[in-house]
Amino acid sequence: MLIYALLAVASVLAGVSTVLFGFGGGFVIVPLLYHVMKALAGDNAAAAGAAMQVAVATSVCVMVVSSALATRRHARKGNIVREQLWPLVLWIGVGAVCGAILAMVVKGAWVRWAFVIYLLVTIIDCLLRPGFIRSTRQSESEPAPIPSSTTTAFLGMGIGVIASCLGVGGSVMTVPLMRRRGLSMTVSTAMANPLTLPVGIAGAATYLLVGLQSAPTLPGLHWGYVDLSAFALLVAGSLIGMRLAAPLIGRIPDRLHAQIYVTLLAVVMLGMLV
């Protein structure tokens, strides 16, 4: 019972992080769900070994629902810059399929450490490279131009592979990317939600379909690697968190918004190391 209470609290926080930081919930859900799955596995070595895959797969499915609803909220408030959005969407989806397949064939411990290392690199990059904590542009009405189609394809594929493999959505990459194109934190985090949708859809489909053939026998109700009980609980809590956070959209000072974003990345990284 305590385990599910913790998941309920985490799901509310995931909803808040989705609306305000574009995380899609993965940064909150994956670390906790990983430890929950390890605890529930007990002496089942196969289930314990698949704990990270289950956490990632379940998180990706939750991501589809939460990111879609957050996109709708931000679109109503005019925070979605479509011309910066569409060039990346297709390539992110292609990369997401590759990332989901990769996550199912590598050891769970490798995925976990890849998660930690990527967070560390991102935190250092955000702190040291100009343009994230304090925007380097005077106005977001003229953001940096969209890069070439080749560069866009490379960026989109990379975002999709990493996000789907780690179950964290694309915000860890798309928020810094949009920020350095001259967009405010409100718009940058809003843009992370529609860019997370192709990750969630492509990744969820891959985990559900391919997982039916490759997932070991797991305790509880599962579809492939997806824990259906945890999915239902996490979606319900995320909806509550999103409703609670909605009044704060656009009201957090830009620099403080960026600082909180980096701090949350650090907290999640430390949580995965414990």
Tab-separated table of C-alpha atoms in Angstrom, residues 39-274:
chain	number	residue	atom	x	y	z
A	39	ALA	CA	11.011	-4.167	-4.623
A	40	LEU	CA	7.983	-5.958	-6.076
A	41	ALA	CA	10.187	-8.426	-7.962
A	42	GLY	CA	11.449	-9.989	-4.739
A	43	ASP	CA	13.273	-13.212	-5.582
A	44	ASN	CA	12.134	-13.141	-9.211
A	45	ALA	CA	15.482	-12.540	-10.920
A	46	ALA	CA	13.943	-12.026	-14.360
A	47	ALA	CA	11.522	-9.392	-13.052
A	48	ALA	CA	14.293	-7.636	-11.115
A	49	GLY	CA	16.475	-7.579	-14.217
A	50	ALA	CA	13.649	-6.022	-16.256
A	51	ALA	CA	12.819	-3.348	-13.646
A	52	MET	CA	14.365	-0.520	-15.654
A	53	GLN	CA	12.681	-1.619	-18.880
A	54	VAL	CA	9.307	-1.751	-17.098
A	55	ALA	CA	9.860	1.698	-15.583
A	56	VAL	CA	10.813	3.171	-18.947
A	57	ALA	CA	8.016	1.475	-20.915
A	58	THR	CA	5.325	2.462	-18.408
A	59	SER	CA	6.639	6.020	-18.272
A	60	VAL	CA	6.528	6.320	-22.061
A	61	CYS	CA	2.858	5.258	-22.121
A	62	VAL	CA	1.965	7.784	-19.399
A	63	MET	CA	3.867	10.359	-21.440
A	64	VAL	CA	1.437	10.021	-24.360
A	65	VAL	CA	-1.528	11.087	-22.225
A	66	SER	CA	0.173	13.795	-20.168
A	67	SER	CA	2.016	15.418	-23.086
A	68	ALA	CA	-1.113	15.518	-25.245
A	69	LEU	CA	-3.114	17.260	-22.526
A	70	ALA	CA	-0.266	19.666	-21.690
A	71	THR	CA	0.098	20.531	-25.389
A	72	ARG	CA	-3.599	21.376	-25.507
A	73	ARG	CA	-3.304	23.669	-22.485
A	74	HIS	CA	-0.268	25.520	-23.855
A	75	ALA	CA	-1.763	25.829	-27.344
A	76	ARG	CA	-4.775	27.588	-25.854
A	77	LYS	CA	-2.416	30.083	-24.208
A	78	GLY	CA	-0.465	30.684	-27.439
A	79	ASN	CA	2.809	29.162	-26.224
A	80	ILE	CA	3.399	26.822	-29.203
A	81	VAL	CA	5.618	28.166	-32.019
A	82	ARG	CA	4.624	25.852	-34.874
A	83	GLU	CA	7.375	26.802	-37.308
A	84	GLN	CA	9.983	25.661	-34.744
A	85	LEU	CA	8.012	22.482	-34.067
A	86	TRP	CA	7.181	20.647	-37.279
A	87	PRO	CA	10.703	20.111	-38.732
A	88	LEU	CA	11.656	17.966	-35.705
A	89	VAL	CA	8.516	15.892	-35.164
A	90	LEU	CA	8.972	13.180	-37.818
A	91	TRP	CA	12.640	12.556	-37.035
A	92	ILE	CA	11.959	12.373	-33.300
A	93	GLY	CA	9.346	9.677	-33.976
A	94	VAL	CA	11.783	7.626	-36.074
A	95	GLY	CA	14.443	7.915	-33.379
A	96	ALA	CA	11.915	6.931	-30.688
A	97	VAL	CA	11.257	3.570	-32.344
A	98	CYS	CA	14.999	2.884	-32.520
A	99	GLY	CA	15.457	3.932	-28.888
A	100	ALA	CA	12.658	1.684	-27.627
A	101	ILE	CA	14.112	-1.333	-29.433
A	102	LEU	CA	17.574	-0.507	-28.085
A	103	ALA	CA	16.246	-0.291	-24.511
A	104	MET	CA	14.761	-3.785	-24.757
A	105	VAL	CA	17.936	-5.491	-25.941
A	106	VAL	CA	20.471	-3.927	-23.580
A	107	LYS	CA	20.846	-4.644	-19.869
A	108	GLY	CA	18.680	-2.578	-17.524
A	109	ALA	CA	21.735	-1.429	-15.554
A	110	TRP	CA	23.237	0.046	-18.711
A	111	VAL	CA	20.068	2.004	-19.389
A	112	ARG	CA	20.088	3.302	-15.819
A	113	TRP	CA	23.692	4.510	-16.041
A	114	ALA	CA	23.076	6.030	-19.454
A	115	PHE	CA	20.244	7.976	-17.822
A	116	VAL	CA	22.544	9.268	-15.053
A	117	ILE	CA	25.411	10.172	-17.387
A	118	TYR	CA	23.157	12.021	-19.802
A	119	LEU	CA	21.613	14.040	-16.974
A	120	LEU	CA	25.069	14.997	-15.707
A	121	VAL	CA	26.201	16.148	-19.159
A	122	THR	CA	22.999	18.149	-19.632
A	123	ILE	CA	23.293	19.892	-16.251
A	124	ILE	CA	26.893	20.905	-16.910
A	125	ASP	CA	25.975	22.116	-20.399
A	126	CYS	CA	23.064	24.230	-19.106
A	127	LEU	CA	25.241	25.835	-16.428
A	128	LEU	CA	28.328	26.536	-18.521
A	129	ARG	CA	27.075	27.314	-22.013
A	130	PRO	CA	25.653	30.846	-22.467
A	131	GLY	CA	21.989	31.172	-23.324
A	132	PHE	CA	20.208	28.866	-20.898
A	133	ILE	CA	20.084	30.409	-17.411
A	134	ARG	CA	19.912	33.859	-18.945
A	135	SER	CA	18.667	34.210	-22.518
A	136	THR	CA	21.262	35.702	-24.874
A	137	ARG	CA	18.600	37.303	-27.102
A	138	GLN	CA	16.763	40.525	-26.447
A	139	SER	CA	13.457	39.375	-27.956
A	140	GLU	CA	11.889	35.991	-28.683
A	141	SER	CA	9.916	37.472	-31.549
A	142	GLU	CA	12.945	36.739	-33.754
A	143	PRO	CA	14.296	33.337	-32.622
A	144	ALA	CA	17.372	31.810	-34.207
A	145	PRO	CA	16.687	30.303	-37.640
A	146	ILE	CA	15.817	26.628	-38.000
A	147	PRO	CA	18.965	24.660	-38.986
A	148	SER	CA	19.359	22.746	-42.258
A	149	SER	CA	17.274	19.639	-42.951
A	150	THR	CA	20.308	17.398	-42.365
A	151	THR	CA	21.047	18.981	-38.990
A	152	THR	CA	17.358	18.838	-38.053
A	153	ALA	CA	17.203	15.128	-38.940
A	154	PHE	CA	20.314	14.433	-36.845
A	155	LEU	CA	18.953	16.388	-33.869
A	156	GLY	CA	15.509	14.827	-34.114
A	157	MET	CA	16.828	11.267	-34.370
A	158	GLY	CA	19.154	11.837	-31.412
A	159	ILE	CA	16.369	13.284	-29.278
A	160	GLY	CA	14.037	10.407	-30.171
A	161	VAL	CA	16.573	7.654	-29.469
A	162	ILE	CA	17.691	9.024	-26.109
A	163	ALA	CA	14.224	10.030	-24.902
A	164	SER	CA	12.567	6.731	-25.818
A	165	CYS	CA	15.442	4.609	-24.552
A	166	LEU	CA	15.414	6.372	-21.183
A	167	GLY	CA	11.664	6.986	-20.941
A	168	VAL	CA	12.050	10.660	-20.077
A	169	GLY	CA	10.488	12.516	-22.983
A	170	GLY	CA	12.526	14.935	-25.026
A	171	SER	CA	12.547	17.907	-22.681
A	172	VAL	CA	16.096	17.332	-21.487
A	173	MET	CA	17.175	18.074	-25.060
A	174	THR	CA	14.389	20.167	-26.559
A	175	VAL	CA	14.175	22.735	-23.745
A	176	PRO	CA	17.879	23.716	-23.993
A	177	LEU	CA	17.575	23.654	-27.801
A	178	MET	CA	14.596	26.006	-27.868
A	179	ARG	CA	16.086	28.156	-25.134
A	180	ARG	CA	19.199	28.800	-27.193
A	181	ARG	CA	17.076	29.710	-30.195
A	182	GLY	CA	15.930	32.711	-28.173
A	183	LEU	CA	12.640	31.465	-26.707
A	184	SER	CA	11.543	32.121	-23.126
A	185	MET	CA	11.417	29.279	-20.598
A	186	THR	CA	7.610	29.346	-20.721
A	187	VAL	CA	7.606	28.785	-24.488
A	188	SER	CA	10.610	26.401	-24.441
A	189	THR	CA	8.996	24.118	-21.859
A	190	ALA	CA	5.643	24.363	-23.650
A	191	MET	CA	7.306	23.265	-26.904
A	192	ALA	CA	8.755	20.202	-25.174
A	193	ASN	CA	5.258	18.716	-24.828
A	194	PRO	CA	4.280	18.374	-28.519
A	195	LEU	CA	7.858	17.292	-29.277
A	196	THR	CA	7.452	14.581	-26.626
A	197	LEU	CA	4.309	13.186	-28.284
A	198	PRO	CA	6.105	11.360	-31.149
A	199	VAL	CA	8.457	9.861	-28.555
A	200	GLY	CA	5.538	8.642	-26.490
A	201	ILE	CA	3.474	7.293	-29.396
A	202	ALA	CA	6.298	5.558	-31.258
A	203	GLY	CA	7.953	4.330	-28.071
A	204	ALA	CA	4.712	3.040	-26.507
A	205	ALA	CA	3.744	1.153	-29.665
A	206	THR	CA	7.172	-0.458	-29.814
A	207	TYR	CA	7.223	-1.440	-26.134
A	208	LEU	CA	3.689	-2.848	-26.318
A	209	LEU	CA	4.116	-4.839	-29.529
A	210	VAL	CA	7.729	-5.984	-29.360
A	211	GLY	CA	7.533	-6.458	-25.584
A	212	LEU	CA	4.840	-9.117	-26.044
A	213	GLN	CA	7.480	-11.318	-27.622
A	214	SER	CA	10.531	-10.454	-25.534
A	215	ALA	CA	9.356	-9.497	-22.017
A	216	PRO	CA	9.945	-12.088	-19.255
A	217	THR	CA	7.153	-13.330	-16.993
A	218	LEU	CA	6.414	-10.403	-14.684
A	219	PRO	CA	4.290	-10.174	-11.523
A	220	GLY	CA	0.998	-8.287	-11.718
A	221	LEU	CA	-0.907	-7.131	-14.787
A	222	HIS	CA	1.387	-6.349	-17.732
A	223	TRP	CA	1.197	-5.834	-21.473
A	224	GLY	CA	4.712	-6.502	-22.676
A	225	TYR	CA	6.928	-4.382	-20.454
A	226	VAL	CA	4.126	-1.978	-19.484
A	227	ASP	CA	2.748	-2.319	-15.932
A	228	LEU	CA	-0.946	-1.574	-16.499
A	229	SER	CA	-1.827	-1.000	-12.821
A	230	ALA	CA	0.963	1.545	-12.420
A	231	PHE	CA	-0.017	3.159	-15.735
A	232	ALA	CA	-3.626	3.741	-14.597
A	233	LEU	CA	-2.525	5.160	-11.250
A	234	LEU	CA	0.102	7.426	-12.790
A	235	VAL	CA	-2.259	8.841	-15.417
A	236	ALA	CA	-4.891	9.678	-12.795
A	237	GLY	CA	-2.348	11.432	-10.570
A	238	SER	CA	-0.800	13.285	-13.498
A	239	LEU	CA	-4.162	14.779	-14.432
A	240	ILE	CA	-4.524	16.159	-10.895
A	241	GLY	CA	-1.002	17.604	-10.958
A	242	MET	CA	-1.562	19.271	-14.319
A	243	ARG	CA	-4.728	20.941	-13.096
A	244	LEU	CA	-2.936	22.226	-9.986
A	245	ALA	CA	-0.019	23.637	-12.020
A	246	ALA	CA	-2.056	25.260	-14.805
A	247	PRO	CA	-2.534	28.641	-13.013
A	248	LEU	CA	1.277	29.045	-12.821
A	249	ILE	CA	1.842	28.875	-16.595
A	250	GLY	CA	3.708	32.012	-17.693
A	251	ARG	CA	3.911	33.446	-14.164
A	252	ILE	CA	7.346	32.169	-13.110
A	253	PRO	CA	10.177	34.692	-13.772
A	254	ASP	CA	12.255	33.514	-16.715
A	255	ARG	CA	15.632	33.174	-15.007
A	256	LEU	CA	14.102	31.505	-11.938
A	257	HIS	CA	12.248	29.115	-14.254
A	258	ALA	CA	15.565	28.107	-15.859
A	259	GLN	CA	17.275	27.685	-12.485
A	260	ILE	CA	14.481	25.465	-11.154
A	261	TYR	CA	14.645	23.367	-14.319
A	262	VAL	CA	18.361	22.653	-13.835
A	263	THR	CA	17.859	21.989	-10.112
A	264	LEU	CA	15.171	19.394	-10.865
A	265	LEU	CA	17.530	17.647	-13.266
A	266	ALA	CA	20.121	17.438	-10.477
A	267	VAL	CA	17.589	16.062	-7.969
A	268	VAL	CA	16.496	13.332	-10.350
A	269	MET	CA	20.097	12.407	-11.150
A	270	LEU	CA	20.891	12.041	-7.451
A	271	GLY	CA	17.760	9.958	-6.991
A	272	MET	CA	18.953	7.489	-9.607
A	273	LEU	CA	22.325	7.221	-7.886
A	274	VAL	CA	20.833	6.274	-4.491
